Amino acid sequence: MDKFVINGGVPLRGEIATSGSKNSALPALAAALLTEEPVTLHRIPRVRDIRTMQRLLVDIGAKVDVEGESVQLTTPRIVCPEAPYELVKTMRASSLVLGPLVARSGRARVSLPGGCAIGARPINLHIFGLEQLGARIRQSHGYIEAEAPDGLRGAVVHFDRITVTGTEDLMMAAVLAKGETVLRNAAREPEVADLAGLLIKMGAKIEGAGTSTIRIQGVTELGGAAHTIIPDRIEAGTFAIAGAITGGDLTVNGCVPDHIGALLAKLQQVGVEVTQPQSNAVRVRAAGRLRSVDMTTEEYPGFATDLQAQYMALMTQAEGIAIIIETIFENRFMHAQELARMGANIRLDGKQAIVAGPRELTGAGVIASDLRASASLVLAALVARGETVIDRVYHIDRGYEKIEAKLAQVGAKIRRVE
Ligand code: EPU
């Protein structure tokens, strides 16, 4: 198992590039199942979750050709409409094939995800939505079996709570359903709008993606298309925090600043100078002292839960008390104990983390527990005195493309050891 060895204390300076969005690429890959024609996707990040999804799609019947950051998928027919437990347990986003499979072949068998490091994460809302569209759902042996032999039919689906992949799954099911589907209380994340953009290029009729009401007129078939995935806002946000926490001067290139608007506003309140040298770049400069500022995670356009752990690392270096409230997942504070091992003063109280700073962090052996928790440990290590060894970095490899190489280029002393 690989580890990162990081020697902290170097302010990051220079320019760092953003890769394509993992959470946009995953549903886009699944969307290729909706047509027998080729779908070409550009700016696909080279991370482990993407490789897992490609493996799943090959088993289902897709031919997948990868060339650098471009992937072409062709699915002449669905050979095996199934997402097995072995894959779903390593990547919950595998459930994104449920909607496309039922829509294309009238049948899907998808393993239920089970427990997760950040919370329960059920898929009941995906199932509820498919039932509204007329699918018959059975659960047995840990699997969901969905059937719609005569096809799906449009319906109004009102989500009980906002779900990102649930909205994406249902959108992919509804594009081939008979008649109109209206998704209410839909997720407004940029990844949902990006998926809609791809589906529209494939011939789907979708209005309102990116708002909380999405209207879809079903069509009888979809065709091939080419699409470029949006930049990864969570990676860009992680880098912006890296610049801030090290007291550096870092320009994050190739991002969409609006997509991290909530974070950038927070950074300014914290005392970081934030500018936009270009429409697709953000420069962060942190020369003086940082102030503690409270933060509550919310659905987009609120502060992303996927940046909460990284923000917590930043708050260990800020003066005062910051109250961080996690509202999306019930168990997403695993990084707090590891940050405490490095010297942070953090108290957990249910959904709240109370961080008192600034505290000098010192290098230690720590364990990555999930993707974003790992990113927060990298950030803490970049500012800690001495050497930090982060174990189980396979978590970070799920969602960050060559993070150690990118950070090293802007001055970080980080290396991967096997
Ligand atoms: N929920 C339900 N029932 C459902 C679906 C969700 O109760 O059927 C609950 C969840 O348990 C959670 C909340 O609703 O408490 C929101 O979950 P959501 O469904 O929005 O999360 P997701 O779609 O499974 C995506 C991202 C996550 C990100 C969340 C929230 C992908 C592939 N994953 O997950 O990304 O944290 O939205 O923004 O898009 C990550 O990249 O590290 C990551 C975990």
mmCIF file of C-alpha atoms in Angstrom, residues 15-364:
data_model
loop_
_atom_site.group_PDB
_atom_site.id
_atom_site.type_symbol
_atom_site.label_atom_id
_atom_site.label_comp_id
_atom_site.label_asym_id
_atom_site.label_seq_id
_atom_site.Cartn_x
_atom_site.Cartn_y
_atom_site.Cartn_z
ATOM 1 C CA GLU A 15 0.567 27.736 -10.960
ATOM 2 C CA ILE A 16 -1.299 24.480 -10.561
ATOM 3 C CA ALA A 17 -3.675 22.850 -13.048
ATOM 4 C CA THR A 18 -7.147 21.443 -12.464
ATOM 5 C CA SER A 19 -8.187 18.078 -13.959
ATOM 6 C CA GLY A 20 -11.640 17.097 -15.159
ATOM 7 C CA SER A 21 -14.353 16.528 -12.566
ATOM 8 C CA LYS A 22 -14.529 12.988 -11.208
ATOM 9 C CA ASN A 23 -18.126 13.431 -10.090
ATOM 10 C CA SER A 24 -19.121 14.719 -13.507
ATOM 11 C CA ALA A 25 -17.184 12.086 -15.435
ATOM 12 C CA LEU A 26 -18.748 9.175 -13.530
ATOM 13 C CA PRO A 27 -22.374 9.817 -14.607
ATOM 14 C CA ALA A 28 -21.192 10.847 -18.097
ATOM 15 C CA LEU A 29 -19.530 7.445 -18.531
ATOM 16 C CA ALA A 30 -22.715 5.717 -17.338
ATOM 17 C CA ALA A 31 -24.765 7.807 -19.802
ATOM 18 C CA ALA A 32 -22.933 6.141 -22.684
ATOM 19 C CA LEU A 33 -25.007 3.013 -21.914
ATOM 20 C CA LEU A 34 -28.075 4.849 -23.229
ATOM 21 C CA THR A 35 -27.067 4.530 -26.876
ATOM 22 C CA GLU A 36 -25.490 2.022 -29.243
ATOM 23 C CA GLU A 37 -23.557 4.822 -30.933
ATOM 24 C CA PRO A 38 -20.110 6.017 -29.779
ATOM 25 C CA VAL A 39 -19.912 8.588 -27.006
ATOM 26 C CA THR A 40 -16.599 10.431 -26.721
ATOM 27 C CA LEU A 41 -15.708 12.179 -23.494
ATOM 28 C CA HIS A 42 -12.795 14.565 -23.093
ATOM 29 C CA ARG A 43 -11.025 15.795 -19.934
ATOM 30 C CA ILE A 44 -11.668 12.568 -18.057
ATOM 31 C CA PRO A 45 -9.521 12.587 -14.914
ATOM 32 C CA ARG A 46 -7.105 9.682 -14.584
ATOM 33 C CA VAL A 47 -8.199 8.543 -11.136
ATOM 34 C CA ARG A 48 -9.100 5.176 -9.686
ATOM 35 C CA ASP A 49 -12.900 5.674 -9.487
ATOM 36 C CA ILE A 50 -12.953 6.323 -13.222
ATOM 37 C CA ARG A 51 -11.060 3.099 -13.919
ATOM 38 C CA THR A 52 -13.508 1.241 -11.669
ATOM 39 C CA MET A 53 -16.467 2.672 -13.602
ATOM 40 C CA GLN A 54 -14.863 1.752 -16.927
ATOM 41 C CA ARG A 55 -14.380 -1.835 -15.720
ATOM 42 C CA LEU A 56 -18.033 -1.993 -14.735
ATOM 43 C CA LEU A 57 -19.140 -0.651 -18.135
ATOM 44 C CA VAL A 58 -16.993 -3.204 -19.970
ATOM 45 C CA ASP A 59 -18.652 -6.025 -17.990
ATOM 46 C CA ILE A 60 -22.046 -4.580 -18.905
ATOM 47 C CA GLY A 61 -21.205 -4.622 -22.616
ATOM 48 C CA ALA A 62 -19.408 -1.376 -23.477
ATOM 49 C CA LYS A 63 -16.270 -1.180 -25.560
ATOM 50 C CA VAL A 64 -14.049 1.387 -23.873
ATOM 51 C CA ASP A 65 -11.096 3.031 -25.641
ATOM 52 C CA VAL A 66 -8.920 5.309 -23.557
ATOM 53 C CA GLU A 67 -6.486 7.748 -25.097
ATOM 54 C CA GLY A 68 -4.932 10.146 -22.628
ATOM 55 C CA GLU A 69 -7.750 12.182 -21.122
ATOM 56 C CA SER A 70 -10.260 11.090 -23.759
ATOM 57 C CA VAL A 71 -12.459 8.038 -23.570
ATOM 58 C CA GLN A 72 -14.676 6.607 -26.290
ATOM 59 C CA LEU A 73 -17.448 4.238 -25.292
ATOM 60 C CA THR A 74 -19.594 2.148 -27.613
ATOM 61 C CA THR A 75 -22.286 -0.172 -26.321
ATOM 62 C CA PRO A 76 -23.852 -2.094 -29.227
ATOM 63 C CA ARG A 77 -25.923 -4.079 -26.737
ATOM 64 C CA ILE A 78 -26.274 -4.659 -23.029
ATOM 65 C CA VAL A 79 -24.634 -8.012 -22.324
ATOM 66 C CA CYS A 80 -25.045 -8.139 -18.546
ATOM 67 C CA PRO A 81 -27.245 -5.459 -16.897
ATOM 68 C CA GLU A 82 -25.603 -5.838 -13.528
ATOM 69 C CA ALA A 83 -23.420 -3.951 -11.029
ATOM 70 C CA PRO A 84 -21.895 -6.614 -8.756
ATOM 71 C CA TYR A 85 -21.193 -6.195 -5.045
ATOM 72 C CA GLU A 86 -17.418 -6.471 -5.634
ATOM 73 C CA LEU A 87 -17.477 -3.161 -7.525
ATOM 74 C CA VAL A 88 -20.294 -1.356 -5.723
ATOM 75 C CA LYS A 89 -18.636 -1.877 -2.347
ATOM 76 C CA THR A 90 -15.478 -0.130 -3.607
ATOM 77 C CA MET A 91 -17.375 2.649 -5.383
ATOM 78 C CA ARG A 92 -20.923 3.636 -4.520
ATOM 79 C CA ALA A 93 -21.289 5.694 -7.681
ATOM 80 C CA SER A 94 -21.665 2.329 -9.475
ATOM 81 C CA SER A 95 -25.382 2.745 -8.709
ATOM 82 C CA LEU A 96 -25.362 5.359 -11.509
ATOM 83 C CA VAL A 97 -25.816 2.514 -14.014
ATOM 84 C CA LEU A 98 -29.244 1.677 -12.555
ATOM 85 C CA GLY A 99 -31.187 4.384 -14.424
ATOM 86 C CA PRO A 100 -29.455 3.946 -17.819
ATOM 87 C CA LEU A 101 -29.775 0.137 -17.690
ATOM 88 C CA VAL A 102 -33.499 0.123 -16.929
ATOM 89 C CA ALA A 103 -34.063 2.792 -19.593
ATOM 90 C CA ARG A 104 -32.069 1.004 -22.304
ATOM 91 C CA SER A 105 -32.749 -2.673 -21.601
ATOM 92 C CA GLY A 106 -35.755 -2.714 -19.243
ATOM 93 C CA ARG A 107 -33.750 -4.560 -16.627
ATOM 94 C CA ALA A 108 -31.040 -3.938 -14.027
ATOM 95 C CA ARG A 109 -29.548 -5.769 -11.092
ATOM 96 C CA VAL A 110 -27.470 -3.540 -8.849
ATOM 97 C CA SER A 111 -25.927 -4.416 -5.509
ATOM 98 C CA LEU A 112 -27.007 -2.330 -2.533
ATOM 99 C CA PRO A 113 -24.013 -0.306 -1.372
ATOM 100 C CA GLY A 114 -23.867 -1.133 2.354
ATOM 101 C CA GLY A 115 -21.910 0.888 4.923
ATOM 102 C CA CYS A 116 -19.583 3.757 4.097
ATOM 103 C CA ALA A 117 -16.900 5.713 5.934
ATOM 104 C CA ILE A 118 -18.843 8.992 5.771
ATOM 105 C CA GLY A 119 -22.410 7.948 6.602
ATOM 106 C CA ALA A 120 -25.255 5.586 5.734
ATOM 107 C CA ARG A 121 -25.658 6.702 2.096
ATOM 108 C CA PRO A 122 -28.695 4.639 1.065
ATOM 109 C CA ILE A 123 -30.093 4.686 -2.507
ATOM 110 C CA ASN A 124 -33.770 4.619 -1.523
ATOM 111 C CA LEU A 125 -34.457 7.836 -3.447
ATOM 112 C CA HIS A 126 -33.067 6.377 -6.693
ATOM 113 C CA ILE A 127 -35.396 3.409 -6.174
ATOM 114 C CA PHE A 128 -38.384 5.558 -5.271
ATOM 115 C CA GLY A 129 -37.885 7.639 -8.424
ATOM 116 C CA LEU A 130 -37.621 4.617 -10.692
ATOM 117 C CA GLU A 131 -40.831 3.224 -9.172
ATOM 118 C CA GLN A 132 -42.559 6.503 -9.996
ATOM 119 C CA LEU A 133 -41.431 5.976 -13.593
ATOM 120 C CA GLY A 134 -43.133 2.580 -13.564
ATOM 121 C CA ALA A 135 -40.239 0.223 -12.809
ATOM 122 C CA ARG A 136 -40.984 -2.845 -10.679
ATOM 123 C CA ILE A 137 -38.364 -3.165 -7.959
ATOM 124 C CA ARG A 138 -37.495 -6.201 -5.894
ATOM 125 C CA GLN A 139 -34.797 -6.562 -3.309
ATOM 126 C CA SER A 140 -33.118 -9.893 -2.614
ATOM 127 C CA HIS A 141 -29.697 -11.225 -1.604
ATOM 128 C CA GLY A 142 -28.349 -7.687 -1.174
ATOM 129 C CA TYR A 143 -29.322 -6.689 -4.704
ATOM 130 C CA ILE A 144 -31.923 -4.380 -6.198
ATOM 131 C CA GLU A 145 -33.646 -5.857 -9.226
ATOM 132 C CA ALA A 146 -35.501 -3.380 -11.406
ATOM 133 C CA GLU A 147 -37.721 -4.288 -14.336
ATOM 134 C CA ALA A 148 -39.656 -2.271 -16.876
ATOM 135 C CA PRO A 149 -40.245 -4.684 -19.760
ATOM 136 C CA ASP A 150 -42.567 -2.260 -21.563
ATOM 137 C CA GLY A 151 -40.360 0.741 -20.933
ATOM 138 C CA LEU A 152 -40.549 3.551 -18.397
ATOM 139 C CA ARG A 153 -43.208 6.271 -18.463
ATOM 140 C CA GLY A 154 -42.794 9.899 -17.477
ATOM 141 C CA ALA A 155 -43.959 11.028 -14.029
ATOM 142 C CA VAL A 156 -43.522 13.712 -11.416
ATOM 143 C CA VAL A 157 -40.773 12.722 -8.967
ATOM 144 C CA HIS A 158 -40.500 14.854 -5.858
ATOM 145 C CA PHE A 159 -37.302 14.005 -3.994
ATOM 146 C CA ASP A 160 -37.689 13.933 -0.194
ATOM 147 C CA ARG A 161 -34.206 15.313 0.102
ATOM 148 C CA ILE A 162 -31.678 16.566 -2.369
ATOM 149 C CA THR A 163 -29.533 13.830 -3.883
ATOM 150 C CA VAL A 164 -26.860 14.438 -6.507
ATOM 151 C CA THR A 165 -26.424 10.972 -8.012
ATOM 152 C CA GLY A 166 -30.146 10.280 -7.418
ATOM 153 C CA THR A 167 -31.019 13.268 -9.627
ATOM 154 C CA GLU A 168 -28.497 12.100 -12.247
ATOM 155 C CA ASP A 169 -29.734 8.500 -12.171
ATOM 156 C CA LEU A 170 -33.352 9.576 -12.631
ATOM 157 C CA MET A 171 -32.489 12.041 -15.380
ATOM 158 C CA MET A 172 -30.776 9.221 -17.296
ATOM 159 C CA ALA A 173 -33.797 6.951 -16.775
ATOM 160 C CA ALA A 174 -36.296 9.621 -17.842
ATOM 161 C CA VAL A 175 -34.649 10.602 -21.142
ATOM 162 C CA LEU A 176 -35.925 7.375 -22.754
ATOM 163 C CA ALA A 177 -39.266 7.202 -20.879
ATOM 164 C CA LYS A 178 -42.600 7.798 -22.631
ATOM 165 C CA GLY A 179 -43.863 11.330 -22.031
ATOM 166 C CA GLU A 180 -42.799 14.027 -19.593
ATOM 167 C CA THR A 181 -40.900 13.610 -16.338
ATOM 168 C CA VAL A 182 -40.581 16.426 -13.820
ATOM 169 C CA LEU A 183 -37.897 16.117 -11.143
ATOM 170 C CA ARG A 184 -38.665 18.362 -8.189
ATOM 171 C CA ASN A 185 -36.260 19.262 -5.381
ATOM 172 C CA ALA A 186 -33.547 18.167 -7.804
ATOM 173 C CA ALA A 187 -29.853 18.704 -7.057
ATOM 174 C CA ARG A 188 -28.470 21.917 -8.583
ATOM 175 C CA GLU A 189 -24.814 20.848 -8.616
ATOM 176 C CA PRO A 190 -22.769 21.779 -11.729
ATOM 177 C CA GLU A 191 -22.230 18.059 -12.330
ATOM 178 C CA VAL A 192 -25.991 17.624 -12.882
ATOM 179 C CA ALA A 193 -26.006 20.441 -15.450
ATOM 180 C CA ASP A 194 -22.918 18.972 -17.139
ATOM 181 C CA LEU A 195 -24.610 15.582 -17.469
ATOM 182 C CA ALA A 196 -27.703 17.254 -18.922
ATOM 183 C CA GLY A 197 -25.433 19.004 -21.437
ATOM 184 C CA LEU A 198 -24.077 15.657 -22.608
ATOM 185 C CA LEU A 199 -27.545 14.044 -22.743
ATOM 186 C CA ILE A 200 -28.891 16.964 -24.801
ATOM 187 C CA LYS A 201 -26.035 16.486 -27.286
ATOM 188 C CA MET A 202 -27.092 12.825 -27.482
ATOM 189 C CA GLY A 203 -30.618 13.945 -28.421
ATOM 190 C CA ALA A 204 -32.380 14.174 -25.056
ATOM 191 C CA LYS A 205 -34.910 16.913 -24.305
ATOM 192 C CA ILE A 206 -34.105 18.416 -20.907
ATOM 193 C CA GLU A 207 -34.879 21.819 -19.429
ATOM 194 C CA GLY A 208 -33.968 23.301 -16.091
ATOM 195 C CA ALA A 209 -30.881 21.223 -15.182
ATOM 196 C CA GLY A 210 -28.947 23.271 -12.635
ATOM 197 C CA THR A 211 -32.214 24.428 -11.020
ATOM 198 C CA SER A 212 -34.380 22.503 -8.582
ATOM 199 C CA THR A 213 -37.003 21.621 -11.211
ATOM 200 C CA ILE A 214 -35.884 19.596 -14.202
ATOM 201 C CA ARG A 215 -38.288 18.801 -17.052
ATOM 202 C CA ILE A 216 -37.531 15.932 -19.389
ATOM 203 C CA GLN A 217 -39.493 14.985 -22.521
ATOM 204 C CA GLY A 218 -38.744 11.352 -23.276
ATOM 205 C CA VAL A 219 -37.437 10.434 -26.742
ATOM 206 C CA THR A 220 -37.390 6.999 -28.382
ATOM 207 C CA GLU A 221 -33.647 6.801 -28.839
ATOM 208 C CA LEU A 222 -30.411 8.648 -28.249
ATOM 209 C CA GLY A 223 -27.352 8.889 -30.479
ATOM 210 C CA GLY A 224 -23.619 9.384 -30.110
ATOM 211 C CA ALA A 225 -22.002 12.659 -29.040
ATOM 212 C CA ALA A 226 -18.731 14.238 -27.959
ATOM 213 C CA HIS A 227 -18.466 16.203 -24.735
ATOM 214 C CA THR A 228 -15.809 17.831 -22.561
ATOM 215 C CA ILE A 229 -16.224 17.316 -18.819
ATOM 216 C CA ILE A 230 -16.187 20.384 -16.541
ATOM 217 C CA PRO A 231 -13.137 21.046 -14.332
ATOM 218 C CA ASP A 232 -13.123 19.439 -10.893
ATOM 219 C CA ARG A 233 -14.361 22.082 -8.457
ATOM 220 C CA ILE A 234 -13.372 20.039 -5.420
ATOM 221 C CA GLU A 235 -9.809 19.591 -6.667
ATOM 222 C CA ALA A 236 -9.624 23.323 -7.475
ATOM 223 C CA GLY A 237 -10.977 24.156 -4.010
ATOM 224 C CA THR A 238 -8.487 21.809 -2.354
ATOM 225 C CA PHE A 239 -5.627 23.587 -4.152
ATOM 226 C CA ALA A 240 -6.962 27.017 -3.207
ATOM 227 C CA ILE A 241 -6.928 25.921 0.445
ATOM 228 C CA ALA A 242 -3.403 24.512 -0.041
ATOM 229 C CA GLY A 243 -2.248 27.962 -1.138
ATOM 230 C CA ALA A 244 -3.977 29.572 1.834
ATOM 231 C CA ILE A 245 -2.864 27.142 4.548
ATOM 232 C CA THR A 246 0.819 27.337 3.553
ATOM 233 C CA GLY A 247 0.795 31.137 3.412
ATOM 234 C CA GLY A 248 1.602 30.875 -0.264
ATOM 235 C CA ASP A 249 0.745 32.531 -3.549
ATOM 236 C CA LEU A 250 -0.916 29.973 -5.735
ATOM 237 C CA THR A 251 -2.807 30.303 -9.005
ATOM 238 C CA VAL A 252 -5.270 27.508 -9.717
ATOM 239 C CA ASN A 253 -5.637 27.292 -13.485
ATOM 240 C CA GLY A 254 -8.301 25.698 -15.650
ATOM 241 C CA CYS A 255 -11.115 25.909 -13.098
ATOM 242 C CA VAL A 256 -14.556 27.531 -13.014
ATOM 243 C CA PRO A 257 -14.317 30.095 -10.164
ATOM 244 C CA ASP A 258 -18.128 30.343 -9.885
ATOM 245 C CA HIS A 259 -18.291 26.654 -8.997
ATOM 246 C CA ILE A 260 -16.264 27.326 -5.841
ATOM 247 C CA GLY A 261 -17.927 30.657 -5.071
ATOM 248 C CA ALA A 262 -18.914 29.633 -1.524
ATOM 249 C CA LEU A 263 -15.340 28.615 -0.687
ATOM 250 C CA LEU A 264 -13.779 31.727 -2.215
ATOM 251 C CA ALA A 265 -16.141 33.968 -0.238
ATOM 252 C CA LYS A 266 -15.132 32.113 2.950
ATOM 253 C CA LEU A 267 -11.426 32.412 2.146
ATOM 254 C CA GLN A 268 -11.810 36.168 1.806
ATOM 255 C CA GLN A 269 -13.494 36.374 5.207
ATOM 256 C CA VAL A 270 -10.662 34.276 6.620
ATOM 257 C CA GLY A 271 -8.190 36.910 5.411
ATOM 258 C CA VAL A 272 -6.916 35.347 2.203
ATOM 259 C CA GLU A 273 -6.541 37.580 -0.847
ATOM 260 C CA VAL A 274 -8.509 36.052 -3.693
ATOM 261 C CA THR A 275 -8.343 37.359 -7.257
ATOM 262 C CA GLN A 276 -9.269 36.077 -10.712
ATOM 263 C CA PRO A 277 -6.365 36.736 -13.076
ATOM 264 C CA GLN A 278 -8.441 35.137 -15.846
ATOM 265 C CA SER A 279 -11.999 33.907 -16.195
ATOM 266 C CA ASN A 280 -10.823 30.328 -15.606
ATOM 267 C CA ALA A 281 -8.237 30.905 -12.883
ATOM 268 C CA VAL A 282 -8.146 31.808 -9.215
ATOM 269 C CA ARG A 283 -5.139 33.256 -7.384
ATOM 270 C CA VAL A 284 -4.929 32.951 -3.611
ATOM 271 C CA ARG A 285 -2.391 34.850 -1.533
ATOM 272 C CA ALA A 286 -2.116 34.473 2.208
ATOM 273 C CA ALA A 287 0.507 36.668 3.742
ATOM 274 C CA GLY A 288 -0.885 37.690 7.109
ATOM 275 C CA ARG A 289 -2.781 36.020 9.918
ATOM 276 C CA LEU A 290 -5.866 33.917 9.210
ATOM 277 C CA ARG A 291 -9.145 34.488 11.087
ATOM 278 C CA SER A 292 -11.490 31.683 12.161
ATOM 279 C CA VAL A 293 -14.818 31.761 10.346
ATOM 280 C CA ASP A 294 -17.739 29.379 10.965
ATOM 281 C CA MET A 295 -18.952 27.220 8.117
ATOM 282 C CA THR A 296 -21.974 25.003 7.438
ATOM 283 C CA THR A 297 -22.040 22.547 4.550
ATOM 284 C CA GLU A 298 -24.973 22.766 2.185
ATOM 285 C CA GLU A 299 -26.066 21.558 -1.197
ATOM 286 C CA TYR A 300 -24.825 23.622 -4.155
ATOM 287 C CA PRO A 301 -24.445 26.591 -4.336
ATOM 288 C CA GLY A 302 -23.700 26.351 -0.606
ATOM 289 C CA PHE A 303 -20.367 25.244 0.837
ATOM 290 C CA ALA A 304 -19.609 21.738 -0.499
ATOM 291 C CA THR A 305 -19.398 18.875 1.984
ATOM 292 C CA ASP A 306 -16.545 17.593 -0.195
ATOM 293 C CA LEU A 307 -14.462 20.587 0.957
ATOM 294 C CA GLN A 308 -15.394 20.418 4.636
ATOM 295 C CA ALA A 309 -12.423 18.317 5.738
ATOM 296 C CA GLN A 310 -9.973 20.557 3.876
ATOM 297 C CA TYR A 311 -11.561 23.676 5.400
ATOM 298 C CA MET A 312 -11.196 22.111 8.843
ATOM 299 C CA ALA A 313 -7.454 21.712 8.240
ATOM 300 C CA LEU A 314 -7.309 25.412 7.337
ATOM 301 C CA MET A 315 -9.169 26.414 10.490
ATOM 302 C CA THR A 316 -6.499 24.746 12.668
ATOM 303 C CA GLN A 317 -4.232 27.602 11.462
ATOM 304 C CA ALA A 318 -6.725 30.433 11.967
ATOM 305 C CA GLU A 319 -7.047 32.620 15.027
ATOM 306 C CA GLY A 320 -10.142 32.051 17.150
ATOM 307 C CA ILE A 321 -12.886 29.445 17.285
ATOM 308 C CA ALA A 322 -14.529 28.082 14.148
ATOM 309 C CA ILE A 323 -17.714 26.040 14.320
ATOM 310 C CA ILE A 324 -18.031 23.700 11.372
ATOM 311 C CA ILE A 325 -21.443 22.076 10.868
ATOM 312 C CA GLU A 326 -21.805 19.095 8.545
ATOM 313 C CA THR A 327 -25.398 18.791 7.327
ATOM 314 C CA ILE A 328 -25.091 16.421 4.349
ATOM 315 C CA PHE A 329 -23.468 13.316 5.864
ATOM 316 C CA GLU A 330 -23.789 12.128 9.451
ATOM 317 C CA ASN A 331 -20.296 10.747 9.925
ATOM 318 C CA ARG A 332 -17.929 12.902 7.977
ATOM 319 C CA PHE A 333 -15.495 13.954 10.702
ATOM 320 C CA MET A 334 -13.077 11.017 10.600
ATOM 321 C CA HIS A 335 -10.232 13.400 9.750
ATOM 322 C CA ALA A 336 -10.721 15.317 13.037
ATOM 323 C CA GLN A 337 -9.015 12.632 15.137
ATOM 324 C CA GLU A 338 -6.093 12.409 12.737
ATOM 325 C CA LEU A 339 -5.720 16.212 12.667
ATOM 326 C CA ALA A 340 -5.771 16.094 16.485
ATOM 327 C CA ARG A 341 -2.859 13.627 16.370
ATOM 328 C CA MET A 342 -0.934 16.316 14.514
ATOM 329 C CA GLY A 343 -1.702 18.835 17.256
ATOM 330 C CA ALA A 344 -5.038 20.367 16.238
ATOM 331 C CA ASN A 345 -7.532 21.349 18.915
ATOM 332 C CA ILE A 346 -10.876 20.003 17.675
ATOM 333 C CA ARG A 347 -13.908 18.989 19.692
ATOM 334 C CA LEU A 348 -16.700 17.026 18.076
ATOM 335 C CA ASP A 349 -20.293 17.422 19.177
ATOM 336 C CA GLY A 350 -22.736 15.597 16.909
ATOM 337 C CA LYS A 351 -22.917 17.440 13.623
ATOM 338 C CA GLN A 352 -20.546 20.129 14.865
ATOM 339 C CA ALA A 353 -16.780 20.343 14.990
ATOM 340 C CA ILE A 354 -15.351 23.121 17.105
ATOM 341 C CA VAL A 355 -11.859 24.065 16.016
ATOM 342 C CA ALA A 356 -9.687 26.334 18.167
ATOM 343 C CA GLY A 357 -6.651 27.884 16.528
ATOM 344 C CA PRO A 358 -4.071 28.634 15.606
ATOM 345 C CA ARG A 359 -2.199 25.520 16.693
ATOM 346 C CA GLU A 360 1.230 24.520 15.553
ATOM 347 C CA LEU A 361 0.892 21.170 13.813
ATOM 348 C CA THR A 362 3.706 18.642 13.966
ATOM 349 C CA GLY A 363 4.343 15.790 11.569
ATOM 350 C CA ALA A 364 2.983 12.386 12.602
#
